[in-house]
XYZ file of C-alpha atoms in Angstrom:
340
model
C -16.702 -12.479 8.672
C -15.251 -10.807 5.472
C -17.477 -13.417 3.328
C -20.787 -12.289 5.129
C -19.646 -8.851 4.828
C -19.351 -9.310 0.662
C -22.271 -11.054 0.700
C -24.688 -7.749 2.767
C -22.461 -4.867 0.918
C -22.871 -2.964 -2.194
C -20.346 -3.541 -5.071
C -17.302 -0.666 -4.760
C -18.936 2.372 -6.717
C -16.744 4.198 -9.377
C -17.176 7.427 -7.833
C -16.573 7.045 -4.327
C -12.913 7.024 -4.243
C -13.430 10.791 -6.535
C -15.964 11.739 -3.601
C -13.125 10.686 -0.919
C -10.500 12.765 -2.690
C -12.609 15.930 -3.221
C -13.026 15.602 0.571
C -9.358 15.046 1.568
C -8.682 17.933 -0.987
C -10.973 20.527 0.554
C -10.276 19.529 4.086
C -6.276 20.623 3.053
C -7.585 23.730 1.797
C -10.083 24.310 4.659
C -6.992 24.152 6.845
C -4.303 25.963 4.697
C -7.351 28.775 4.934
C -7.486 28.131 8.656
C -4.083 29.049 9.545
C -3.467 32.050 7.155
C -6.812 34.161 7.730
C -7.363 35.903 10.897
C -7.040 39.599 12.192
C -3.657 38.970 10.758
C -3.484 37.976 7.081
C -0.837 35.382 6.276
C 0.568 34.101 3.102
C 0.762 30.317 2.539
C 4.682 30.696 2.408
C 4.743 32.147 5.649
C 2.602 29.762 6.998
C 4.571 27.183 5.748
C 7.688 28.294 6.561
C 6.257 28.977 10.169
C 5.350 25.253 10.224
C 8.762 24.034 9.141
C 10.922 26.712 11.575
C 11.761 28.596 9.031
C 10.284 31.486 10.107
C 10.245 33.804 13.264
C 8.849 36.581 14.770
C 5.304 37.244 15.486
C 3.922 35.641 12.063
C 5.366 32.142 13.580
C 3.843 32.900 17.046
C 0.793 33.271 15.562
C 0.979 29.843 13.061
C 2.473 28.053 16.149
C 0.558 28.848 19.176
C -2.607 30.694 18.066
C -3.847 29.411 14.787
C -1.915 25.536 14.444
C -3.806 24.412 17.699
C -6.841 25.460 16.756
C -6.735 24.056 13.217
C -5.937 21.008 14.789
C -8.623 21.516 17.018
C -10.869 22.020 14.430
C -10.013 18.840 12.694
C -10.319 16.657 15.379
C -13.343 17.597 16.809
C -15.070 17.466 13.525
C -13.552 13.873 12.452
C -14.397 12.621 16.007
C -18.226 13.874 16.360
C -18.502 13.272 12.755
C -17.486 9.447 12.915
C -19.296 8.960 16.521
C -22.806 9.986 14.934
C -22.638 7.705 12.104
C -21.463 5.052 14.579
C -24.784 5.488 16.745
C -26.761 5.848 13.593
C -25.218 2.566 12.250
C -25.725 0.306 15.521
C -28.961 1.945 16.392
C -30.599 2.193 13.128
C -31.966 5.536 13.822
C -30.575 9.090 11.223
C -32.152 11.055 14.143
C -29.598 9.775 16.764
C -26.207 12.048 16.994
C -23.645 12.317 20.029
C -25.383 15.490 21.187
C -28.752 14.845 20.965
C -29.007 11.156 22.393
C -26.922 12.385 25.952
C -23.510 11.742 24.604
C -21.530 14.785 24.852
C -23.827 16.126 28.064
C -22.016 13.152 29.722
C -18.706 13.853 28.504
C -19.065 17.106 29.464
C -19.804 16.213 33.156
C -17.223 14.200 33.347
C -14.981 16.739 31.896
C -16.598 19.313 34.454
C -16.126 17.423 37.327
C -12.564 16.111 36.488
C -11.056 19.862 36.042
C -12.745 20.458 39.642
C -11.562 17.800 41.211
C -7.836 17.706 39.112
C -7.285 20.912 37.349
C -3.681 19.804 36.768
C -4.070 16.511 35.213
C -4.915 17.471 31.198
C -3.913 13.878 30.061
C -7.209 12.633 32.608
C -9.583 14.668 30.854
C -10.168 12.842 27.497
C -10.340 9.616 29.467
C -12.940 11.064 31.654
C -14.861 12.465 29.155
C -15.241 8.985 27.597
C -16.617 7.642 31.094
C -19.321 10.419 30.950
C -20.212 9.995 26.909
C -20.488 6.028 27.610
C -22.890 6.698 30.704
C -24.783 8.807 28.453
C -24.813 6.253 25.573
C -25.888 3.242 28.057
C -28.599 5.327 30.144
C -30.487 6.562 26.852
C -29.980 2.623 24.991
C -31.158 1.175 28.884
C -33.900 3.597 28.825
C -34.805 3.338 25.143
C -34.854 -0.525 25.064
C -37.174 -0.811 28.151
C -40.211 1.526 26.646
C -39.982 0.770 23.300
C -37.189 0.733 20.551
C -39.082 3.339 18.352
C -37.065 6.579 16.876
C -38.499 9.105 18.818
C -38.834 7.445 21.966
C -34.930 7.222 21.636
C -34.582 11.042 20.729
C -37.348 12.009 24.106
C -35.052 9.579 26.277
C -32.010 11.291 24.972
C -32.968 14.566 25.502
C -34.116 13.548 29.211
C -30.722 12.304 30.068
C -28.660 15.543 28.101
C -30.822 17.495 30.741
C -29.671 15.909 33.255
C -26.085 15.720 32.796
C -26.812 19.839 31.875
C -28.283 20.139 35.408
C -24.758 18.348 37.063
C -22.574 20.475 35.080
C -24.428 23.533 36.356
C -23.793 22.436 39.996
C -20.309 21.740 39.450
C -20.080 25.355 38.435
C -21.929 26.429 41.307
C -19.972 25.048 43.742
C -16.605 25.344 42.014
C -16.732 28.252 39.310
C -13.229 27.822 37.995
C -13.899 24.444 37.076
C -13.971 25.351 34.059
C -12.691 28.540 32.497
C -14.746 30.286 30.003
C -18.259 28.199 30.845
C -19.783 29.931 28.528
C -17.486 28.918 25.634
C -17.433 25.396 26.697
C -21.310 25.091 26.898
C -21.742 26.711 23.552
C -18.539 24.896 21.919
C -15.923 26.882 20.382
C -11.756 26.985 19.665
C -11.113 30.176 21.215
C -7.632 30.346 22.807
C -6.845 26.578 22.642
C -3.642 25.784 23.096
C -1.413 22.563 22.129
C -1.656 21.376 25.887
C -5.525 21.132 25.793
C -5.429 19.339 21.670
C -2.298 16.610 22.305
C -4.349 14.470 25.150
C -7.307 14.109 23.130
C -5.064 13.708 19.864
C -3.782 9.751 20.803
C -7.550 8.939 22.154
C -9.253 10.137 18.802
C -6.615 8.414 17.165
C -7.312 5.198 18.522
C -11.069 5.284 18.841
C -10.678 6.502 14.861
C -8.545 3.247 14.220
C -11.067 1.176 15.987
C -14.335 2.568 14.232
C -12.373 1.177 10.789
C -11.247 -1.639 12.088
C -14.602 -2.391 13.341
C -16.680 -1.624 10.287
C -17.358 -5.569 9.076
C -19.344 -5.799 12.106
C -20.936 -2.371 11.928
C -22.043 -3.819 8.269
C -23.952 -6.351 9.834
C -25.345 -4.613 12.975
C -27.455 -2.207 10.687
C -28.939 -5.509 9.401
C -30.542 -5.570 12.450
C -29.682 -7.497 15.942
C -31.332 -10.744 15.083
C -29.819 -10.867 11.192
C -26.567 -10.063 12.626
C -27.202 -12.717 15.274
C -28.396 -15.196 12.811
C -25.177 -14.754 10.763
C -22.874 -15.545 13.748
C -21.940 -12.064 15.365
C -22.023 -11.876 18.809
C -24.767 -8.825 18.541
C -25.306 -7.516 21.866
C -21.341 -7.405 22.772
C -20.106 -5.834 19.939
C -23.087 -3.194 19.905
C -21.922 -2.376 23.036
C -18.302 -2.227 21.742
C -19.015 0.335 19.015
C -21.337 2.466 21.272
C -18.078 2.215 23.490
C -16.374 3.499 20.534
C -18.597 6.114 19.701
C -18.077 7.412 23.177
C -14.254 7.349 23.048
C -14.564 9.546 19.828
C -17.597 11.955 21.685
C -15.423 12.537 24.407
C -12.209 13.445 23.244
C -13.886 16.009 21.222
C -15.789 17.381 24.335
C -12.619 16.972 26.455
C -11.322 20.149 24.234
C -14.093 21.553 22.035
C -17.069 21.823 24.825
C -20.591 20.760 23.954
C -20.544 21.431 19.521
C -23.819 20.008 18.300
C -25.654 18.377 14.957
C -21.983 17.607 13.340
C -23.039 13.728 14.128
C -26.066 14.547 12.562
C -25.764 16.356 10.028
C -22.524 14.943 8.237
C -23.247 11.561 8.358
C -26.844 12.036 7.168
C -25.548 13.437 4.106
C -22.601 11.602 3.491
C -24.922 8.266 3.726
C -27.016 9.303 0.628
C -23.722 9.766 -1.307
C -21.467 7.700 -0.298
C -24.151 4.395 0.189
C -24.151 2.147 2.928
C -21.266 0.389 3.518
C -19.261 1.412 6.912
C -15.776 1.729 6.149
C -16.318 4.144 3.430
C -19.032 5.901 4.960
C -16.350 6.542 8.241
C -14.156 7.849 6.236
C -16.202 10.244 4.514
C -17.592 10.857 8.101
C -14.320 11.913 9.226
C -13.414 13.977 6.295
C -17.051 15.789 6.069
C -17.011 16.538 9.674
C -13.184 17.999 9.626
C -14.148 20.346 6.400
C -17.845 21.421 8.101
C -15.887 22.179 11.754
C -13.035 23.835 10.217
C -15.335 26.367 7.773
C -17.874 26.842 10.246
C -14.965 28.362 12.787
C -13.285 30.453 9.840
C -16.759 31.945 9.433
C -17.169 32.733 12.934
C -13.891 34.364 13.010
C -14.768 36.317 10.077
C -17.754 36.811 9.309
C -18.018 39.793 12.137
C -14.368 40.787 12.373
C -12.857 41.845 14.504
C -15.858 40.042 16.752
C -15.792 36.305 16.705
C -18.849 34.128 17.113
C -18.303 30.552 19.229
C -18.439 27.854 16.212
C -21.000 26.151 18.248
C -23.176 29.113 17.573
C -22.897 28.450 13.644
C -23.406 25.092 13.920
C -26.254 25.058 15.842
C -28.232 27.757 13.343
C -27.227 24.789 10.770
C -27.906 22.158 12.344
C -31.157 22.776 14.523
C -33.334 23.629 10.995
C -31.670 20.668 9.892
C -32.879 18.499 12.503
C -36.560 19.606 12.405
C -36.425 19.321 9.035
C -35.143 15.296 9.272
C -37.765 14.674 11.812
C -40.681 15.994 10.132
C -39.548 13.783 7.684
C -39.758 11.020 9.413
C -42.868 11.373 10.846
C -44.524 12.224 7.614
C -42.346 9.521 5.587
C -42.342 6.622 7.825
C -44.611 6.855 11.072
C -42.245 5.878 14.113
């Protein structure tokens, strides 16, 4: 498989590994920023001391249990959605599809909704259960989008079908059981607010290994944006491993749901982007993904923490007034550039 790979792939680009560092460099900085601004202003020694139990008091209770979980947070849910969208994008060949426009995180959050009702003790369930709901979502919208036609916005219309679906199930959840979920609101909108290292380490080990298995996984994705039949024609096994990195895409989805709620357009907007400057190939474009979604997450919540202090905006509010022009602006574009 690596010879077909070398053979589909564009040479290694000089400035790629710069564009990776810059990334990795600002995503540091993004969360050095993250855990010494607030209502409280700390300095990057205190932080770090904090961090290495050097440090007590109230400026360590705030590093430790207020501002290191949602970092992490932060982080994670950006890497995750981040890498999931340019999954989907890959294996569907479609820039308009992201986790929260094709039914993805709707599903997760279902899932999520419905396993805090049913469980409200079992935190370690709730990653795993939001994967169950993002891969319904992912197999619904590809069933549906398959049977009338595999054209872009027929996949975007089935999408947003299903995501009001899954809306309408979390809303009866609610109904019935209103603690379900604490802080609705928050969850539906997607933000960090009061996280705590409970809610972040379950989902930590699933992004983990749904982020191991995107990379290890990227020979194929190469040859899946080829297109089904090329990638048939050159001996992969199309269909099953499509539905392997879908199922991968969903693993990532979810355990960002599982913690962050329903955060929108960083699957579409990151690896959009990152694609026109990174090129084509998957393993590089992942881990841009990852990094670009981890530095947008991360400044988008410092903004909305202080940008109307002492008021904080939900991050999902920020990223939405980003990322819904965005998205209008794509699809005009690809009506008017290539008619779908």
């Amino acid at each position: 498989m690596k010879h077909l790979r070398t053979s589909c792939t564009p040479p290694h680009s000089p400035g790629r590994g710069r564009l990776l560092a810059g990334l990795l460099a600002l995503a540091l900085l993004s969360a050095l920023c993250s855990l010494c601004l607030g209502p409280v202003a700390l300095a990057p020694a205190e932080v770090l001391a904090a961090l290495f139990g050097r440090l007590k008091g109230s400026a360590a209770a705030i590093v430790l249990h207020v501002r290191l979980p949602r970092t992490l947070g932060c982080l994670t849910a950006g890497m995750c959605l981040a890498v999931s969208g340019a999954i989907i994008q890959g294996v569907l060949a479609n820039p308009l599809a992201a986790p929260n426009i094709i039914g993805v995180n709707a599903g997760a959050g279902l899932l999520v909704a419905v396993s805090c009702a049913i469980a409200p003790s079992a935190a370690a369930l709730t990653p795993w259960m939001a994967f169950l709901g993002a891969m319904a979502g992912v197999l619904l919208v590809l069933a549906i989008a398959e049977r009338a036609g595999a054209a872009r916005i027929t996949l975007v219309l089935a999408g947003v079908a299903i995501s009001g679906m899954f809306s309408a199930g979390i809303d009866a959840v609610i109904t019935f059981v209103p603690d379900a979920l604490n802080g609705y609101s928050d969850f539906r909108i997607g933000g960090f607010a009061n996280l705590t290292m409970d809610q972040v380490r379950p989902a930590l080990a699933v992004a983990a290994l749904g982020l191991l298995a995107a990379l290890s996984l990227s020979n194929e994705l190469d040859l899946l944006t080829l297109g089904a039949d090329t990638a048939q024609s050159l001996g992969l096994p199309a269909k099953g491993f499509r539905l392997l990195l879908l199922g991968v895409a969903a693993m990532l989805a979810g355990a960002a749901v599982s913690f962050a709620g329903l955060l929108g357009f960083v699957g579409l907007i990151v690896p959009h982007i990152l694609r026109r400057l990174i090129g084509e190939e998957s393993r590089p474009r992942l881990a841009a993904s990852a990094l670009g979604g981890a530095n947008l997450v991360t400044l988008c919540d410092l903004l909305s923490r202080l940008l109307f202090a002492p008021y904080e905006l939900p991050v999902g509010v920020v990223l939405s007034l980003t990322g819904g022009p965005f998205f209008l602006w794509l699809l005009l574009k690809q009506r008017g550039g290539r008619r779908v």
